[in-house]
Every structure is written in C-alpha cells, then in structure tokens.
PDB file of C-alpha atoms in Angstrom:
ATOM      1  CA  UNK A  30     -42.949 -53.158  55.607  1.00 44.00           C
ATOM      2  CA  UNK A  31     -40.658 -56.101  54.708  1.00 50.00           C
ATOM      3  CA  UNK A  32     -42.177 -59.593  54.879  1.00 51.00           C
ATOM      4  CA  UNK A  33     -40.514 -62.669  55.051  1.00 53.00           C
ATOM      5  CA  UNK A  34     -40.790 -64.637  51.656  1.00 55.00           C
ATOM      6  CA  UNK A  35     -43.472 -67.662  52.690  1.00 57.00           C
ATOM      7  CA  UNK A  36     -43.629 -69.270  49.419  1.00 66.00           C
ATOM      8  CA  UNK A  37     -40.968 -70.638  46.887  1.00 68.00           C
ATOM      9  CA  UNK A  38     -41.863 -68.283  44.396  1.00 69.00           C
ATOM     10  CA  UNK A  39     -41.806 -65.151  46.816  1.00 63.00           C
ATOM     11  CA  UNK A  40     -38.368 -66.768  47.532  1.00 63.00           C
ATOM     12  CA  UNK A  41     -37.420 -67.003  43.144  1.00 69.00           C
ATOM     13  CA  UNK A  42     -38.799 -63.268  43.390  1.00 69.00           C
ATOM     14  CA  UNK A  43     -36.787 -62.155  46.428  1.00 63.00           C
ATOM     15  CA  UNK A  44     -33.171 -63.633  45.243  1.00 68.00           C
ATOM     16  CA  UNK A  45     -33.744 -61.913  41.486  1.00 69.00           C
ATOM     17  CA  UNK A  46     -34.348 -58.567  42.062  1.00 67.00           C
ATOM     18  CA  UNK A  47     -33.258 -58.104  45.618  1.00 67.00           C
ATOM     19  CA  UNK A  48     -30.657 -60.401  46.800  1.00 65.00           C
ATOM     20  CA  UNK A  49     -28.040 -59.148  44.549  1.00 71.00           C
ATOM     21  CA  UNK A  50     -28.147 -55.524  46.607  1.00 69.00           C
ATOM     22  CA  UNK A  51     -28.260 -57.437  49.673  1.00 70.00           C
ATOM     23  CA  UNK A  52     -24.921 -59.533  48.632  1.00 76.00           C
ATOM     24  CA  UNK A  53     -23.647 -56.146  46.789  1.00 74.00           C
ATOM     25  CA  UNK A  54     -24.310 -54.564  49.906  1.00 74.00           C
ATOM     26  CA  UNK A  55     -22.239 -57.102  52.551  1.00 78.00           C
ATOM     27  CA  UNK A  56     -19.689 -57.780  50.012  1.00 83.00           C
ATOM     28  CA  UNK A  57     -19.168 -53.995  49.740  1.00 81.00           C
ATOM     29  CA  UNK A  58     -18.851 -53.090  53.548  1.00 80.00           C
ATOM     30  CA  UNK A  59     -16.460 -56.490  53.715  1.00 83.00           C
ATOM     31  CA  UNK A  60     -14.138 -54.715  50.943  1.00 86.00           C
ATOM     32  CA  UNK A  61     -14.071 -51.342  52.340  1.00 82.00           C
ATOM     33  CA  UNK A  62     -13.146 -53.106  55.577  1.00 80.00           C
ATOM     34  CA  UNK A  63     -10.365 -54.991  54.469  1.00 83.00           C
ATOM     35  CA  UNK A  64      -9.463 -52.039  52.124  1.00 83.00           C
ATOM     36  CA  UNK A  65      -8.730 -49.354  55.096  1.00 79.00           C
ATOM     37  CA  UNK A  66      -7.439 -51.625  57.257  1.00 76.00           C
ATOM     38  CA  UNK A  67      -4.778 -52.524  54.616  1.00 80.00           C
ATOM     39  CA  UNK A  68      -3.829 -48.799  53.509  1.00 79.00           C
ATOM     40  CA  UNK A  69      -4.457 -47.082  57.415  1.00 71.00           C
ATOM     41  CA  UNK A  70      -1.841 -49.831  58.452  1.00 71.00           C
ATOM     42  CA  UNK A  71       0.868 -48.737  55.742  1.00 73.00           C
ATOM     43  CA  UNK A  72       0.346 -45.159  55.931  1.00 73.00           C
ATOM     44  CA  UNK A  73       0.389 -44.964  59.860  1.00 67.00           C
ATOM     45  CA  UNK A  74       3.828 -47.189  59.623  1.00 66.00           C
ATOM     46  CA  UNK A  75       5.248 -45.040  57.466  1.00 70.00           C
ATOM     47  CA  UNK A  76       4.243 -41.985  58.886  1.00 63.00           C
ATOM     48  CA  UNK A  77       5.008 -43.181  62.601  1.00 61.00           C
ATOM     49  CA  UNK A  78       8.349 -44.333  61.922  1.00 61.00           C
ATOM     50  CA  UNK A  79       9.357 -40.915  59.809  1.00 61.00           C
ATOM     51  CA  UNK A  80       8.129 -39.561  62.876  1.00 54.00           C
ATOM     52  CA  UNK A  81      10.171 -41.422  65.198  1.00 54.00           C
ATOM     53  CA  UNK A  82      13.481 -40.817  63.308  1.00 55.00           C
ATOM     54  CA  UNK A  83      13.161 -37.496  64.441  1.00 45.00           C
ATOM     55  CA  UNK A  84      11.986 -37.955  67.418  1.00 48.00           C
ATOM     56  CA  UNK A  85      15.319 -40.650  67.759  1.00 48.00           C
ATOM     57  CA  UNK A  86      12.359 -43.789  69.470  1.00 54.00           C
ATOM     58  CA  UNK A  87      13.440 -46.743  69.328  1.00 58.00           C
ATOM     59  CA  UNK A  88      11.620 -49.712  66.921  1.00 62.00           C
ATOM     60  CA  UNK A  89      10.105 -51.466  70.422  1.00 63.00           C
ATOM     61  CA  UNK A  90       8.164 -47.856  71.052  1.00 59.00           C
ATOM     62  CA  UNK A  91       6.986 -47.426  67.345  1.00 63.00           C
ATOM     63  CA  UNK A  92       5.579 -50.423  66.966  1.00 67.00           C
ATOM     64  CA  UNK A  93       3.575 -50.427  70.368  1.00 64.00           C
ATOM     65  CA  UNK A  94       2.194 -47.078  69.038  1.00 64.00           C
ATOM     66  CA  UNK A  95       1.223 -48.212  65.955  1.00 69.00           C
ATOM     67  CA  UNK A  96      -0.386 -51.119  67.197  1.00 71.00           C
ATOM     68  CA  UNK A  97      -2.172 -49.243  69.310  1.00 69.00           C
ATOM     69  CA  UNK A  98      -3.623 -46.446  66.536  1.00 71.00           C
ATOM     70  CA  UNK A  99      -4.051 -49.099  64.206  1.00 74.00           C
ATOM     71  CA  UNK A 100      -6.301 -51.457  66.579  1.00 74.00           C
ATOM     72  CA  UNK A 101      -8.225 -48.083  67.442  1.00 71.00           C
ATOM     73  CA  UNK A 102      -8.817 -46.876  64.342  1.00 74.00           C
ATOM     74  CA  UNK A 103     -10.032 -50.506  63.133  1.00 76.00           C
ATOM     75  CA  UNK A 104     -12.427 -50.189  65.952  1.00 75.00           C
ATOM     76  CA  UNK A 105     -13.966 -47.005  65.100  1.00 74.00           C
ATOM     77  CA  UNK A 106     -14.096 -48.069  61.153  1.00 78.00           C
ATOM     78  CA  UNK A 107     -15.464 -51.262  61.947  1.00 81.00           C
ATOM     79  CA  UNK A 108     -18.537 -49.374  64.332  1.00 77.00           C
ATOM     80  CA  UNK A 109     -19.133 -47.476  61.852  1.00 78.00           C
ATOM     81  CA  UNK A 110     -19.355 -50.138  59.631  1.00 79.00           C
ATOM     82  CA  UNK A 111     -21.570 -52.057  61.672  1.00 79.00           C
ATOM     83  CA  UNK A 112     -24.192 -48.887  61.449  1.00 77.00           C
ATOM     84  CA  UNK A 113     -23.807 -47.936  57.567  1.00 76.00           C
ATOM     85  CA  UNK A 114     -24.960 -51.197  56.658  1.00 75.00           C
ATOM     86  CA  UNK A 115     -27.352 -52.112  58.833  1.00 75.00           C
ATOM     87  CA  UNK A 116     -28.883 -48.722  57.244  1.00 73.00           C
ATOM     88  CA  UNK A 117     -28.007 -50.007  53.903  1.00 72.00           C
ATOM     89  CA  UNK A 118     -29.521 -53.741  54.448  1.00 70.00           C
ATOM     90  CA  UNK A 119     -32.255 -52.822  56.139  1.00 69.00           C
ATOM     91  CA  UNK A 120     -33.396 -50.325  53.098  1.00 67.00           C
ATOM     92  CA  UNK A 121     -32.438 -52.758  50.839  1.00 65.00           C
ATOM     93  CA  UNK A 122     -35.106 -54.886  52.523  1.00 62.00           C
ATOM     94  CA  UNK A 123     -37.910 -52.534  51.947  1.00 61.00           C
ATOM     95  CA  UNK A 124     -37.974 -50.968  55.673  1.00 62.00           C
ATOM     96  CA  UNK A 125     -38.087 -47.547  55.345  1.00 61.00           C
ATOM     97  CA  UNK A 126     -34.814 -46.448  57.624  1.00 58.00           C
ATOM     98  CA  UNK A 127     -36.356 -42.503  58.147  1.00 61.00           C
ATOM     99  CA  UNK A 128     -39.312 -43.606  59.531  1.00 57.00           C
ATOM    100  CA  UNK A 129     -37.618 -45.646  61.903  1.00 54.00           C
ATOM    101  CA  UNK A 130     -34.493 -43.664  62.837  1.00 56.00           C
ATOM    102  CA  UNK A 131     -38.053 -40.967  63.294  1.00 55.00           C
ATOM    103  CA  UNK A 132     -39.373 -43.886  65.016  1.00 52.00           C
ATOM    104  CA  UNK A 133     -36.990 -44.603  67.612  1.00 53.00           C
ATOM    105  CA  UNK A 134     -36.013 -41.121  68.209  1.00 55.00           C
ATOM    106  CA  UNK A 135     -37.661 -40.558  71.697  1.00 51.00           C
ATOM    107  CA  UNK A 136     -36.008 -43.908  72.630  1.00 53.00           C
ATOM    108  CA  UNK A 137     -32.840 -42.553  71.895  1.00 58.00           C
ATOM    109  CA  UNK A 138     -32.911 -39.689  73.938  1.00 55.00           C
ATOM    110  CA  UNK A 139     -33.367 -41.895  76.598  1.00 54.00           C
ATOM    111  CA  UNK A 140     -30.611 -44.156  75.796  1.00 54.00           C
ATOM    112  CA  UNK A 141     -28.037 -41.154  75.083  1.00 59.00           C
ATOM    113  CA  UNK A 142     -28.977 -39.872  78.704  1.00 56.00           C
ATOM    114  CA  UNK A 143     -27.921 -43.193  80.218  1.00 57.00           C
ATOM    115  CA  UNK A 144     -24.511 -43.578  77.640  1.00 66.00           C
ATOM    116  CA  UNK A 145     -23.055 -40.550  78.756  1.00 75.00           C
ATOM    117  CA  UNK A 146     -20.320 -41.650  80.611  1.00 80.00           C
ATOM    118  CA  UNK A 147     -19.846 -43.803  77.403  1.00 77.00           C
ATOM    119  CA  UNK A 148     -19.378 -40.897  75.363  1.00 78.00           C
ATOM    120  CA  UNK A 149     -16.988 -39.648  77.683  1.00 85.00           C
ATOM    121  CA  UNK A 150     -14.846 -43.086  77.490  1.00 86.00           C
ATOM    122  CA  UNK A 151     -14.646 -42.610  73.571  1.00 81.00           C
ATOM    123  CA  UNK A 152     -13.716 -39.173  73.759  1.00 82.00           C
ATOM    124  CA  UNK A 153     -10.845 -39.555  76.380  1.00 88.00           C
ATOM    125  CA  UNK A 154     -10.273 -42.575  74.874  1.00 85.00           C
ATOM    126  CA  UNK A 155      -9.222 -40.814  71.489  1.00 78.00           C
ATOM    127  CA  UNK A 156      -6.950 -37.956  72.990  1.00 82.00           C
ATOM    128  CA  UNK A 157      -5.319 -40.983  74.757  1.00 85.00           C
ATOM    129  CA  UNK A 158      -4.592 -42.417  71.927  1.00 77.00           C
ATOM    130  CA  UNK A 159      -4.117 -39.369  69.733  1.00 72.00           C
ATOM    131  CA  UNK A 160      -1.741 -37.930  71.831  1.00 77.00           C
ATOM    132  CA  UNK A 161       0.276 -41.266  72.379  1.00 77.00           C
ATOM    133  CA  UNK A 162       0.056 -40.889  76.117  1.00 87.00           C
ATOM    134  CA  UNK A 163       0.629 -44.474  76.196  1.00 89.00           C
ATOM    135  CA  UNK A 164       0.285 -47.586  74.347  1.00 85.00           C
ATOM    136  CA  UNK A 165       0.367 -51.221  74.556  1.00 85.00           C
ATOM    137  CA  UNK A 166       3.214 -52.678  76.199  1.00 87.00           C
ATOM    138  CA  UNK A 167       3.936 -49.220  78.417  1.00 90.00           C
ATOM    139  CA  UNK A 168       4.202 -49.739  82.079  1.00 93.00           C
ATOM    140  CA  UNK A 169       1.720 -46.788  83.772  1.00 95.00           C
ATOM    141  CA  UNK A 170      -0.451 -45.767  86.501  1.00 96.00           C
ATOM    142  CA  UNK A 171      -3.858 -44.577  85.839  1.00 95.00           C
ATOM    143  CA  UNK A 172      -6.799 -44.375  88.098  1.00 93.00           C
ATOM    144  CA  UNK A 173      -4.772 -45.513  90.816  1.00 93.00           C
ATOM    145  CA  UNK A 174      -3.721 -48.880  89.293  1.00 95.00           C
ATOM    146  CA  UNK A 175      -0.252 -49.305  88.112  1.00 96.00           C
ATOM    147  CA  UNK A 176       0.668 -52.890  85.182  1.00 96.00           C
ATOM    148  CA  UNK A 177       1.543 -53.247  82.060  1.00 94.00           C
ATOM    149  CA  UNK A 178      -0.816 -51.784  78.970  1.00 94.00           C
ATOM    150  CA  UNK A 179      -2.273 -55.061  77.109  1.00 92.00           C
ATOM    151  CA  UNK A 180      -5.139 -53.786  75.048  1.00 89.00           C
ATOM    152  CA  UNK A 181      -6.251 -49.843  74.826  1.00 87.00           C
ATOM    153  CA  UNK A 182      -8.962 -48.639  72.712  1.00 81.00           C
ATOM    154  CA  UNK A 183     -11.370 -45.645  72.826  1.00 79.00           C
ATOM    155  CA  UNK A 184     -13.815 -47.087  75.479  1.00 85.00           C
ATOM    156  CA  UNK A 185     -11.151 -48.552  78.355  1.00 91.00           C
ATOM    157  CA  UNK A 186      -7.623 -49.361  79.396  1.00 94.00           C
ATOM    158  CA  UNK A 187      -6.763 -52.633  80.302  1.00 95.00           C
ATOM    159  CA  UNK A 188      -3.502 -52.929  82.316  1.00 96.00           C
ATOM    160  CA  UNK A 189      -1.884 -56.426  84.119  1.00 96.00           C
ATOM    161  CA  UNK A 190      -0.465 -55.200  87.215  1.00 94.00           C
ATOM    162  CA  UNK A 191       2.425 -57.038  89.376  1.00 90.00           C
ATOM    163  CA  UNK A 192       0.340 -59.922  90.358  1.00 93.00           C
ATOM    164  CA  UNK A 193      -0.635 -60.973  86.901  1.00 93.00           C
ATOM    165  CA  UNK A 194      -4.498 -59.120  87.120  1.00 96.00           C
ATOM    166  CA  UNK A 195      -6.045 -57.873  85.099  1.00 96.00           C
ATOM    167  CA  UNK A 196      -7.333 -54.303  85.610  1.00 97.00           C
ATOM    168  CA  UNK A 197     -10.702 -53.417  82.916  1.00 96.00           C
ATOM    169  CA  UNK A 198     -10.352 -49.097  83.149  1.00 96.00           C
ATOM    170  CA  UNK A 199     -13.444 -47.191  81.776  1.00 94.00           C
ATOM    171  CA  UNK A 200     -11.235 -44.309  79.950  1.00 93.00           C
ATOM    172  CA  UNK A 201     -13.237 -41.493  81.136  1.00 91.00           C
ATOM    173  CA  UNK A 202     -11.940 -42.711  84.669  1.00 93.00           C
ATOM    174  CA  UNK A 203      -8.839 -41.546  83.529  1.00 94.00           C
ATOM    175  CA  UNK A 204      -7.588 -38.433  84.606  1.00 91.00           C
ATOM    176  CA  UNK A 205      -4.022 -38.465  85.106  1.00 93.00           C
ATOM    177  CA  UNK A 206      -1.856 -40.909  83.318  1.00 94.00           C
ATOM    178  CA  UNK A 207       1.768 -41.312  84.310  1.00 94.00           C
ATOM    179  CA  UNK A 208       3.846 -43.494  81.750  1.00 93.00           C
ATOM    180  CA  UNK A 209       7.458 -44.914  83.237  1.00 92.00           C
ATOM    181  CA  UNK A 210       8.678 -46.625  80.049  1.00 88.00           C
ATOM    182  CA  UNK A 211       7.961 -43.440  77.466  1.00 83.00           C
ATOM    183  CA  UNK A 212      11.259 -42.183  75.743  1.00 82.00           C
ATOM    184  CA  UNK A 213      14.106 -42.964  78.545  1.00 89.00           C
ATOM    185  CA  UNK A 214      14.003 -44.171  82.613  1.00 92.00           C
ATOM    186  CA  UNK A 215      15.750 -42.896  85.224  1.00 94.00           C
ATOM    187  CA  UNK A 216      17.471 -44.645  88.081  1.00 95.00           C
ATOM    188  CA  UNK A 217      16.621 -42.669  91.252  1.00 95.00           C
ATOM    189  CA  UNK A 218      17.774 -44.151  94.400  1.00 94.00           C
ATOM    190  CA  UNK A 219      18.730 -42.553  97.937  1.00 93.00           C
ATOM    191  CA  UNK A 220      21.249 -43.831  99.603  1.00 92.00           C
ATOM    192  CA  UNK A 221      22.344 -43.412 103.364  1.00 90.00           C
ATOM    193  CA  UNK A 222      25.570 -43.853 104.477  1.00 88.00           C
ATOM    194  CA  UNK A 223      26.777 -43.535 108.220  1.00 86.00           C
ATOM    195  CA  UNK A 224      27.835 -39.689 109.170  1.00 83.00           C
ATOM    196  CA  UNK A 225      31.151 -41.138 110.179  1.00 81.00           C
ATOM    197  CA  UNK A 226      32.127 -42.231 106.713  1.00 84.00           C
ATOM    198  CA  UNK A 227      34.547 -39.671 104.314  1.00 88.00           C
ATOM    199  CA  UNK A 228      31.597 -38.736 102.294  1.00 88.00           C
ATOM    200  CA  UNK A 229      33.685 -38.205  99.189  1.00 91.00           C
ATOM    201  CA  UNK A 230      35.472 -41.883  99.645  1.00 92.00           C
ATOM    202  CA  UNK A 231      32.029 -43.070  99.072  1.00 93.00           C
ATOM    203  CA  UNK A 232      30.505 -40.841  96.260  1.00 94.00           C
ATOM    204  CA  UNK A 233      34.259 -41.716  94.817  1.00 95.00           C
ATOM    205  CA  UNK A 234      32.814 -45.391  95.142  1.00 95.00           C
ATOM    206  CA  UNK A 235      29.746 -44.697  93.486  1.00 95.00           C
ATOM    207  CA  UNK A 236      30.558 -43.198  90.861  1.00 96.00           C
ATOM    208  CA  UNK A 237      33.046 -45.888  89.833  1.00 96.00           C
ATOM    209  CA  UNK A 238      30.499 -48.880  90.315  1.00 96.00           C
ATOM    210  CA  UNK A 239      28.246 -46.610  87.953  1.00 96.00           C
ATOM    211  CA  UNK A 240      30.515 -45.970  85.266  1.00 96.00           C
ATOM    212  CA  UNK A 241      31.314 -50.101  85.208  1.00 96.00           C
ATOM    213  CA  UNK A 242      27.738 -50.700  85.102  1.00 96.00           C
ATOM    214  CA  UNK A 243      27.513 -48.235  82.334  1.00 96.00           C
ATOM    215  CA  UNK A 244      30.785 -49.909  80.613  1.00 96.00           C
ATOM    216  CA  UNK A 245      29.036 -53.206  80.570  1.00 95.00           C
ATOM    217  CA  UNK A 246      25.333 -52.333  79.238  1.00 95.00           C
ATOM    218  CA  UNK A 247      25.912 -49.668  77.134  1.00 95.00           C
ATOM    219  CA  UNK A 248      22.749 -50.658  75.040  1.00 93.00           C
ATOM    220  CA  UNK A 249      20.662 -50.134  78.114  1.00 95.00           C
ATOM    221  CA  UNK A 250      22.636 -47.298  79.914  1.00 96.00           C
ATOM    222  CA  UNK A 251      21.868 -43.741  78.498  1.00 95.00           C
ATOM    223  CA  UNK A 252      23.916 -41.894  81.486  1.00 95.00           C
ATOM    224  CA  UNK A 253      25.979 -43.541  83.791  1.00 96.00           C
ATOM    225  CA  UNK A 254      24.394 -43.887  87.458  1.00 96.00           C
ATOM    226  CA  UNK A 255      26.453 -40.994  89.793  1.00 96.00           C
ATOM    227  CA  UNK A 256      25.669 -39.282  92.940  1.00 95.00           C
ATOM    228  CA  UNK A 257      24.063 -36.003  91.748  1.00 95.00           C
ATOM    229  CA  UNK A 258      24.243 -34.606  95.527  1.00 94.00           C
ATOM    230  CA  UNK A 259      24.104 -34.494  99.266  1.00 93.00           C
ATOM    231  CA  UNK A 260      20.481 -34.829  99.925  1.00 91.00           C
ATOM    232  CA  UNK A 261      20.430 -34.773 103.661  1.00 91.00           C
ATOM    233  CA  UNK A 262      22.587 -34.625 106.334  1.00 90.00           C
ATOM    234  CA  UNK A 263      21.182 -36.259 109.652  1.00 87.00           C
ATOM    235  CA  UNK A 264      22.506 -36.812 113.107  1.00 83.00           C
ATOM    236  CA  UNK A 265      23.893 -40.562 112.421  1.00 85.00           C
ATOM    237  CA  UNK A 266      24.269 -40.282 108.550  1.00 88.00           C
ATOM    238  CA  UNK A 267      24.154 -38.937 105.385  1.00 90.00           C
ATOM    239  CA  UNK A 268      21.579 -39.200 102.155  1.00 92.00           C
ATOM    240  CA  UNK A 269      22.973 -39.249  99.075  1.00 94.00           C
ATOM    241  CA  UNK A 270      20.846 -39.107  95.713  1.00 96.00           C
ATOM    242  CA  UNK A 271      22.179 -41.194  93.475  1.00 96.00           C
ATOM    243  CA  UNK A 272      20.525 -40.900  89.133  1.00 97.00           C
ATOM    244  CA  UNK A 273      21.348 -42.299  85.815  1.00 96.00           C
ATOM    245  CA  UNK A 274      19.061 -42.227  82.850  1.00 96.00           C
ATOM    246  CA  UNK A 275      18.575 -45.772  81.038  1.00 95.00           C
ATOM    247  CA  UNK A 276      16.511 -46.954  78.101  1.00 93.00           C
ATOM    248  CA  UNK A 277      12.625 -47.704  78.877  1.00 89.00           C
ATOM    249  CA  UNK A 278      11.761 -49.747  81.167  1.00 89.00           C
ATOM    250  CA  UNK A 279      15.093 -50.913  82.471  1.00 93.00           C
ATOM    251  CA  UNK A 280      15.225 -49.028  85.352  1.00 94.00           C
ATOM    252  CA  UNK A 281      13.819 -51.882  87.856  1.00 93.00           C
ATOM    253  CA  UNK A 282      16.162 -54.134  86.574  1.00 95.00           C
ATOM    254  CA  UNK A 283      19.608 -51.958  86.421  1.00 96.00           C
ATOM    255  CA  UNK A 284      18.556 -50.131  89.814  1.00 95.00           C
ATOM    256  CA  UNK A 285      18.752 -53.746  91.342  1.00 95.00           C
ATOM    257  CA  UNK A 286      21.653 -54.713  89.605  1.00 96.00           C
ATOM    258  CA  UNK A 287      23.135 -51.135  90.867  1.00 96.00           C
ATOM    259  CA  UNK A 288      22.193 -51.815  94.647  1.00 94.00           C
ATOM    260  CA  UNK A 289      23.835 -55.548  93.880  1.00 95.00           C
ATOM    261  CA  UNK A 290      27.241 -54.255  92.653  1.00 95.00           C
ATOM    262  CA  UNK A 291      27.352 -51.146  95.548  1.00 94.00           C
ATOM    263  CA  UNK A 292      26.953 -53.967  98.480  1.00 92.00           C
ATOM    264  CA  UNK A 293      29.564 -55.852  96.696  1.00 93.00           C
ATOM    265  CA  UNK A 294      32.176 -52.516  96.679  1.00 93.00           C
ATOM    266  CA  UNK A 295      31.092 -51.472  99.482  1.00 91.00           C
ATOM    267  CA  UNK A 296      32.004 -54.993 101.487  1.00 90.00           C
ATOM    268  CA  UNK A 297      35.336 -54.610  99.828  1.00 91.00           C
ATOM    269  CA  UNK A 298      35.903 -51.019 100.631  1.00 88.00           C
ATOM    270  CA  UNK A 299      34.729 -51.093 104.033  1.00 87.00           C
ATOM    271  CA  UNK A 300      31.705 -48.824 103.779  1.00 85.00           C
ATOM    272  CA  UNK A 301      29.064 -49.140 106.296  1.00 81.00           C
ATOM    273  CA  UNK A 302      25.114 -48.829 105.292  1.00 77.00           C
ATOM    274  CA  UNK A 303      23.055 -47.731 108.415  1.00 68.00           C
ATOM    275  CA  UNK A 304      20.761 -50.503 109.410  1.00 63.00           C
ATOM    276  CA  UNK A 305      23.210 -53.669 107.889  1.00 60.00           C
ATOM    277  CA  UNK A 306      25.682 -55.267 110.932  1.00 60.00           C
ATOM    278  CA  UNK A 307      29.142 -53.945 110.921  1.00 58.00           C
ATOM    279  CA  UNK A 308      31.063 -54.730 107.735  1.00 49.00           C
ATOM    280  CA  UNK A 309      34.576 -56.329 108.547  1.00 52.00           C
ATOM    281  CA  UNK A 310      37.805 -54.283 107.938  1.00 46.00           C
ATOM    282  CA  UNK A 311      39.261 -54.260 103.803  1.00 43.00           C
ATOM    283  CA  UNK A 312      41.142 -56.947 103.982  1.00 43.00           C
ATOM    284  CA  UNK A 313      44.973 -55.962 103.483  1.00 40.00           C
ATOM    285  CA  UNK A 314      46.398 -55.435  99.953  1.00 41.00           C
ATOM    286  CA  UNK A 315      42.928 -54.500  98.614  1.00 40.00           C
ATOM    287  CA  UNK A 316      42.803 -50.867  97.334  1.00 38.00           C
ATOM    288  CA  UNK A 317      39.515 -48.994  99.103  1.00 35.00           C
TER     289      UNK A 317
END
C-alpha cells in the first residue's frame, strides 16, 4: 500500500529512488502524445488528399475530413493515454494495479451495464467517422435535427441548426444520416406555370436564364439549371421540374438566385406564375 511521505527524509527517500519513474513516466505519455499527434496528422493529410485526387474533392471537403479523423483519433489516443498511465503511475507508486483492477471488478460490471448506450455512441461514432459520412462543416440531418456539423467525435454529433442552436447528438441516436453538402448539390425546384401558357415558350425561357446563370458562376455551377420534364399537368396549370447540379452547399444560394432571375424573365416575357397578380403585356420591341 502506498503511503504518503510524512517526514522530510521519507520525502529525500521518495524523490531518489522513485520520483524519477514517476517524472519518466508523465514525461513519457506527454512525448508519445505529442509524437502521434504529429505523425497521425501528416500521414492522414497525405493519405486523404492522394485520396481525394482520385476521388476529384475539392481542398474545402479534405480538410473538413481530416479535421475530423484527426480530432477523433486524438481523442481515442489521448483516452487511452489517460488509462496507460494512470496504470503506470499508480504501480510506480507501490499500489499493486492487479489487485485492484481484481478489486474493482464486480464494480465494473455494474458500471458497464449502465454505459451501454455509451459503448454504442463510440462504436457508431467510429463507422461515422470511418466511413466519412460526414464531417465538420457538412450541412446534415440526423436524428431529426438538420445544422451545420461543428464538432463530431466518437461519443456525439454536435450540429448548429438555422437559428444558431446548438444541437448535443448522442451518436448511437443516429440512425440515418443524410449529408446535403457531400461531393456536389443539386438544384431541384418545381415550377407551375398557368395551363394557358405555350409550355415550350417557357421551358425555352428556362433554359436560357439557366445557362446565363451557369455562364456567370461557372466555379459554382457543375450543370446548368434546365427543365428536365413535365411533371404534372393539372386543370389550371402545368408543373415543371426544373435541376442543375452545383458545387456543395450552394444550392440554397443559386436556387434563390435562380427563382430571382426567372421572375425577372418572366416579367419581361410575359409569363404568368399561378398565384402572383396578372403580369402586364411585354412591352413592345422587347423579344419574348
């Protein structure tokens, strides 16, 4: 049993022979950490961005992901850490660690009966992460909340949805996770214009106001937006279904900008939108 040095000679005694394992000890845990996280952080950049090349990502994506793998594996390394030398310390010390791991044994049955659903967390957690089905900075929806990613790692997700909260996720509550900024967008809109109007005048329209759009972001347009199709044909109008693919996370912004610029041309072409007052004739001299 270890006893706490009472006198200054127990204390001369106990920095001779056993404080320099005790400082060997700290210093050595200290090294490895700084150690792996210094060689896991260049390998996984090297490997991740040899990976994206192929996989054509851009630099925004790769380094969310390896943020995120790097933060996660710090964690782990840094738990297990935490347990290796408190193992190593407290043998240095003179407490027999067998006996006690013996000791507490019953105890921690009890305790892994109540941390199951913590186990789950760190296992989800880790095929989350493993399998990059998001990472920090993706916009996503999981357990029913949809934000922004801000910090993942293998025991919860925490996202900051529209508002600015802050969402805390245990990972095992995770059991679908959809990611809208992973690889490319898509604009998806449907449109409805009134059954009266020449239907191919309009997707004409369209098309043209997507291809300008396209024109004038190229860096953000993958596909130019177009009417892919009649989607419905009512009584008093018509559904069309317009698409485009754009990079990540642009497709809130361009599908605004889309539905901007098609009021515009439509004002100027004369095109009615069921539910909007009657638009005044094209003016003479204006091509439709």
């Amino acid at each position: 049993l270890f006893l706490v040095p009472a006198t200054w000679a127990e204390w001369e005694d106990w920095f001779k022979h056993d404080a320099p394992g005790f400082a060997g000890v700290v210093i050595g845990l200290a090294l490895a950490l700084v150690v792996f996280r210094t060689v896991i952080s260049r390998l996984l950049h090297s490997a991740i961005a040899g990976a994206a090349r192929v996989r054509i990502e851009d630099r925004a994506a790769v380094e969310r992901r390896t943020r995120t793998l790097i933060a996660t594996l710090n964690w782990l390394f840094t738990i297990f850490l935490v347990f290796l030398g408190s193992a190593l310390v407290l043998d240095n010390l003179g407490l027999n660690v067998s006996a006690l791991i013996a000791g507490v044994g019953i105890v921690g049955i009890t305790l892994g009966l109540g941390t199951q659903t913590l186990i789950k967390d760190v296992i989800n957690g880790t095929f989350i992460v493993v399998e990059d089905q998001y990472a920090v900075g993706d916009i996503v929806t999981v357990a029913g909340i949809t934000g922004e990613v801000v910090a993942i790692n293998p025991r919860r997700t925490v996202l900051r949805d529209g508002d600015g909260a802050i969402h805390t996720i245990p990972n095992s509550a995770i059991s679908v996770a959809t990611n809208f900024t992973q690889g490319f967008s898509r604009i998806n809109l449907d449109l409805s214009v009134p059954a009266g109007q020449d239907a191919e005048r309009v997707m004409a329209v369209i098309d043209e106001v997507g291809l300008a759009l396209a024109k004038e972001r190229p860096a953000d347009v993958i596909n130019a937006p177009h009417v892919l199709r009649i989607n419905a044909i009512r009584d008093t109008s018509v559904e069309l279904k317009i698409v485009g693919d754009v990079k990540a996370g642009k497709q809130w912004e361009l599908s605004g900008e889309l539905r901007r610029r098609l009021l515009v041309r439509f004002a100027e072409a004369g095109i009615q939108i069921p539910g909007l007052p009657p638009l005044p004739s094209a003016s003479p001299g204006r091509s439709p």
